[in-house]
Amino acid sequence: MKTLVLEVEERTTLGKKVKALRRSGTTPANIFGHAIQSQAIQVDTEKAEQVLAKAGATQLITLKSPSFNEGRMVLTAEVQRDFMNGKLLHIDFHEVSMKDKVKVVIPLVFTGEAPASRQKELVLLESLTSLEIECFPNAIPDNIAVDLSKLEDAGDHILVKDLQLSDTITVLTHGEEVIARIGRFAKAEAVAKVAEEAEGAPAAEGAAGKAGAEKTKPQASDAAPAKSEKKA
């Protein structure tokens, strides 16, 4: 089981005063979890960035502090950043128990080559990029591999239920969801025809409307009765 270590300190600076922490290169954070009270901590921003880049949302992190009796195992639950410059603002860590299962979202990694993709009229379509699973913290995989080598013809597909995973993992994503499939390119003639019809529809409607207007426009003889000539 791979874990990363991050040194943290208890935090007494709360509320709007945390802006001063950020200016000094320290990021405010919190630890929360089942049956524990949320705890305010702080961490060196540069070191936090390094660990977060490696851990993502699936790798365990051991938080260490002089105020802790022992290291605390956590997952990264949420990372808040400034939307203007991307600077780290706040981190939420979810403390886990090695005896309790957790729900996590794991990225999919596509491996192999789909033989069907070698055919010019066929295309590989990837519908899912991750799966939600449930397992014990020490069984969380870094990713889940999806072998594309069995996709040979149009209509071939891989469903969530087709994946062969460890018995320690329960997949929560619906088994009938399509992960990847082979589709067929639309024929150029059909695409051109649809485009032509789409472009011509407004013009045709406009022409029809104009023709209708001309038909309903009264003729000069109908517009007003001719004046009768005066008798001599």
XYZ file of C-alpha atoms in Angstrom:
232
model
C 0.000 0.000 0.000
C 1.517 3.306 -1.104
C 1.112 6.319 1.162
C 2.446 9.857 1.083
C 3.445 11.817 4.169
C 2.520 15.431 4.837
C 3.556 17.408 7.924
C 0.776 19.601 9.344
C 0.135 21.766 12.400
C -2.938 22.533 14.447
C -4.565 25.790 13.360
C -5.863 28.508 15.660
C -6.291 31.166 12.975
C -9.882 31.001 11.785
C -12.385 32.939 9.678
C -11.224 35.871 7.563
C -7.872 35.951 9.380
C -6.711 32.972 7.302
C -5.853 35.437 4.525
C -2.763 36.322 6.536
C -1.813 32.627 6.640
C -2.003 32.353 2.878
C 0.171 35.428 2.411
C 2.823 33.770 4.592
C 2.876 30.612 2.452
C 0.598 28.513 4.648
C -2.665 26.902 3.559
C -5.592 26.378 5.949
C -7.121 22.910 5.970
C -9.540 20.687 7.874
C -9.707 17.026 8.790
C -13.120 15.404 9.024
C -14.476 11.883 9.020
C -16.955 9.427 10.452
C -17.347 9.697 14.231
C -14.647 12.367 14.564
C -14.944 16.077 15.163
C -13.707 18.327 12.380
C -10.249 19.659 13.195
C -8.613 22.826 11.851
C -5.025 22.390 10.655
C -2.536 24.245 8.475
C 0.166 23.095 6.092
C 3.064 24.571 4.167
C 1.611 25.493 0.768
C 4.586 24.375 -1.315
C 4.760 20.963 0.358
C 0.994 20.550 0.101
C 1.102 21.216 -3.647
C 3.753 18.536 -4.111
C 1.767 15.903 -2.212
C -1.569 16.796 -3.815
C -0.057 16.461 -7.286
C 0.964 12.873 -6.509
C -2.041 11.798 -4.450
C -4.976 13.053 -6.464
C -8.234 11.908 -4.852
C -7.381 8.215 -4.583
C -4.021 7.824 -2.858
C -3.739 7.707 0.908
C -1.860 10.469 2.702
C -0.451 10.162 6.200
C -0.784 13.444 8.103
C 1.821 13.856 10.812
C 1.981 16.479 13.552
C 3.608 16.834 16.988
C 0.078 17.169 18.377
C -1.025 13.783 16.953
C -0.399 10.574 18.853
C 0.151 8.830 15.532
C -0.111 9.481 11.827
C -3.634 10.015 10.532
C -4.627 8.318 7.275
C -6.631 10.572 4.978
C -7.869 11.004 1.421
C -8.102 14.382 -0.289
C -11.803 15.259 -0.238
C -11.794 18.781 -1.681
C -9.251 21.326 -2.871
C -10.262 24.964 -3.231
C -8.291 27.278 -5.502
C -8.502 30.893 -6.581
C -10.301 30.776 -9.934
C -8.261 33.714 -11.201
C -4.715 32.479 -10.535
C -5.127 28.848 -9.396
C -3.463 29.461 -6.024
C -4.298 27.031 -3.226
C -6.921 28.368 -0.797
C -8.109 25.466 1.355
C -7.950 21.672 1.644
C -10.431 19.229 3.162
C -9.003 15.860 4.199
C -11.241 12.868 4.873
C -9.816 10.673 7.634
C -10.404 6.988 6.995
C -10.375 3.838 9.081
C -8.605 0.847 7.623
C -11.517 -1.256 8.891
C -14.214 0.676 7.015
C -14.880 0.735 3.284
C -14.799 4.050 1.431
C -16.380 5.252 -1.800
C -13.984 6.744 -4.341
C -13.964 7.676 -8.026
C -11.181 5.915 -9.936
C -9.911 7.021 -13.373
C -10.052 4.601 -16.305
C -6.911 3.955 -18.354
C -7.422 2.596 -21.876
C -4.867 0.006 -22.936
C -4.209 -1.865 -26.167
C -5.443 -0.959 -29.626
C -8.942 -1.551 -30.952
C -8.512 -3.458 -34.265
C -11.688 -1.772 -35.532
C -10.031 1.642 -35.365
C -7.767 0.633 -38.258
C -10.776 0.693 -40.575
C -11.357 4.139 -42.054
C -15.142 4.000 -41.712
C -15.045 3.017 -38.027
C -14.287 5.121 -34.947
C -13.630 4.379 -31.270
C -15.993 6.228 -28.920
C -15.082 6.503 -25.225
C -18.123 7.179 -23.026
C -16.708 6.927 -19.484
C -13.454 8.184 -18.013
C -13.901 6.975 -14.416
C -15.837 4.570 -12.194
C -17.201 4.922 -8.686
C -16.162 2.025 -6.483
C -16.274 0.969 -2.835
C -13.438 -0.838 -1.058
C -11.179 -0.751 1.959
C -8.636 2.098 1.960
C -5.666 -0.236 1.495
C -7.272 -1.717 -1.654
C -7.861 1.535 -3.550
C -6.329 1.188 -7.038
C -4.513 4.055 -8.737
C -6.576 3.417 -11.870
C -8.625 0.758 -13.656
C -7.357 -0.624 -16.963
C -9.727 -1.111 -19.909
C -8.432 -3.404 -22.680
C -9.578 -2.207 -26.107
C -8.050 -5.074 -28.106
C -11.355 -7.007 -28.313
C -13.170 -4.234 -30.195
C -13.003 -5.539 -33.762
C -16.110 -4.323 -35.590
C -18.921 -1.766 -35.597
C -21.216 -2.237 -32.626
C -18.605 -3.953 -30.446
C -18.558 -2.424 -26.975
C -17.292 -2.737 -23.417
C -19.724 -2.389 -20.528
C -18.893 -1.677 -16.903
C -19.956 -5.221 -15.992
C -17.417 -6.631 -18.474
C -14.452 -5.464 -16.375
C -12.611 -8.098 -14.376
C -11.778 -6.498 -11.014
C -10.560 -7.740 -7.672
C -13.076 -9.299 -5.311
C -12.121 -6.599 -2.806
C -13.706 -3.944 -5.048
C -17.418 -3.259 -5.443
C -18.302 -1.219 -8.532
C -21.077 1.306 -7.843
C -21.384 2.604 -11.407
C -24.264 0.813 -13.176
C -23.066 -2.351 -14.886
C -24.907 -1.651 -18.145
C -23.196 1.674 -18.765
C -21.023 1.705 -21.894
C -17.353 2.469 -21.352
C -16.269 2.355 -24.997
C -17.788 1.262 -28.303
C -17.094 1.159 -32.003
C -19.215 3.442 -34.168
C -19.390 4.024 -37.897
C -18.610 7.315 -39.605
C -21.587 8.839 -41.410
C -21.186 8.671 -45.192
C -20.009 11.902 -46.769
C -23.015 11.988 -49.109
C -25.448 11.710 -46.201
C -23.661 14.422 -44.249
C -23.671 16.748 -47.283
C -27.374 16.141 -47.888
C -28.279 16.905 -44.267
C -26.191 20.082 -44.364
C -27.771 21.136 -47.660
C -31.271 20.549 -46.317
C -30.451 22.456 -43.131
C -29.108 25.425 -45.096
C -31.984 25.415 -47.584
C -34.787 25.120 -45.021
C -34.895 28.800 -43.935
C -34.649 30.017 -47.534
C -37.402 27.685 -48.640
C -39.618 28.766 -45.776
C -38.932 32.403 -46.625
C -39.757 31.832 -50.280
C -42.951 29.996 -49.378
C -43.969 32.816 -47.077
C -43.335 35.385 -49.788
C -45.323 33.377 -52.306
C -48.181 33.099 -49.859
C -48.133 36.825 -49.294
C -48.263 37.499 -53.018
C -51.217 35.183 -53.420
C -53.221 36.952 -50.745
C -52.340 40.455 -51.935
C -55.456 41.970 -53.552
C -55.260 42.756 -57.255
C -55.595 46.337 -58.363
C -59.089 45.672 -59.727
C -60.172 44.282 -56.367
C -58.595 46.940 -54.260
C -61.116 49.629 -55.070
C -64.154 49.844 -57.402
C -63.615 51.799 -60.614
C -65.187 55.251 -60.654
C -68.292 55.499 -62.824
C -68.230 58.026 -65.642
C -70.593 60.984 -65.371
C -73.389 61.006 -67.836
C -73.366 63.907 -70.262
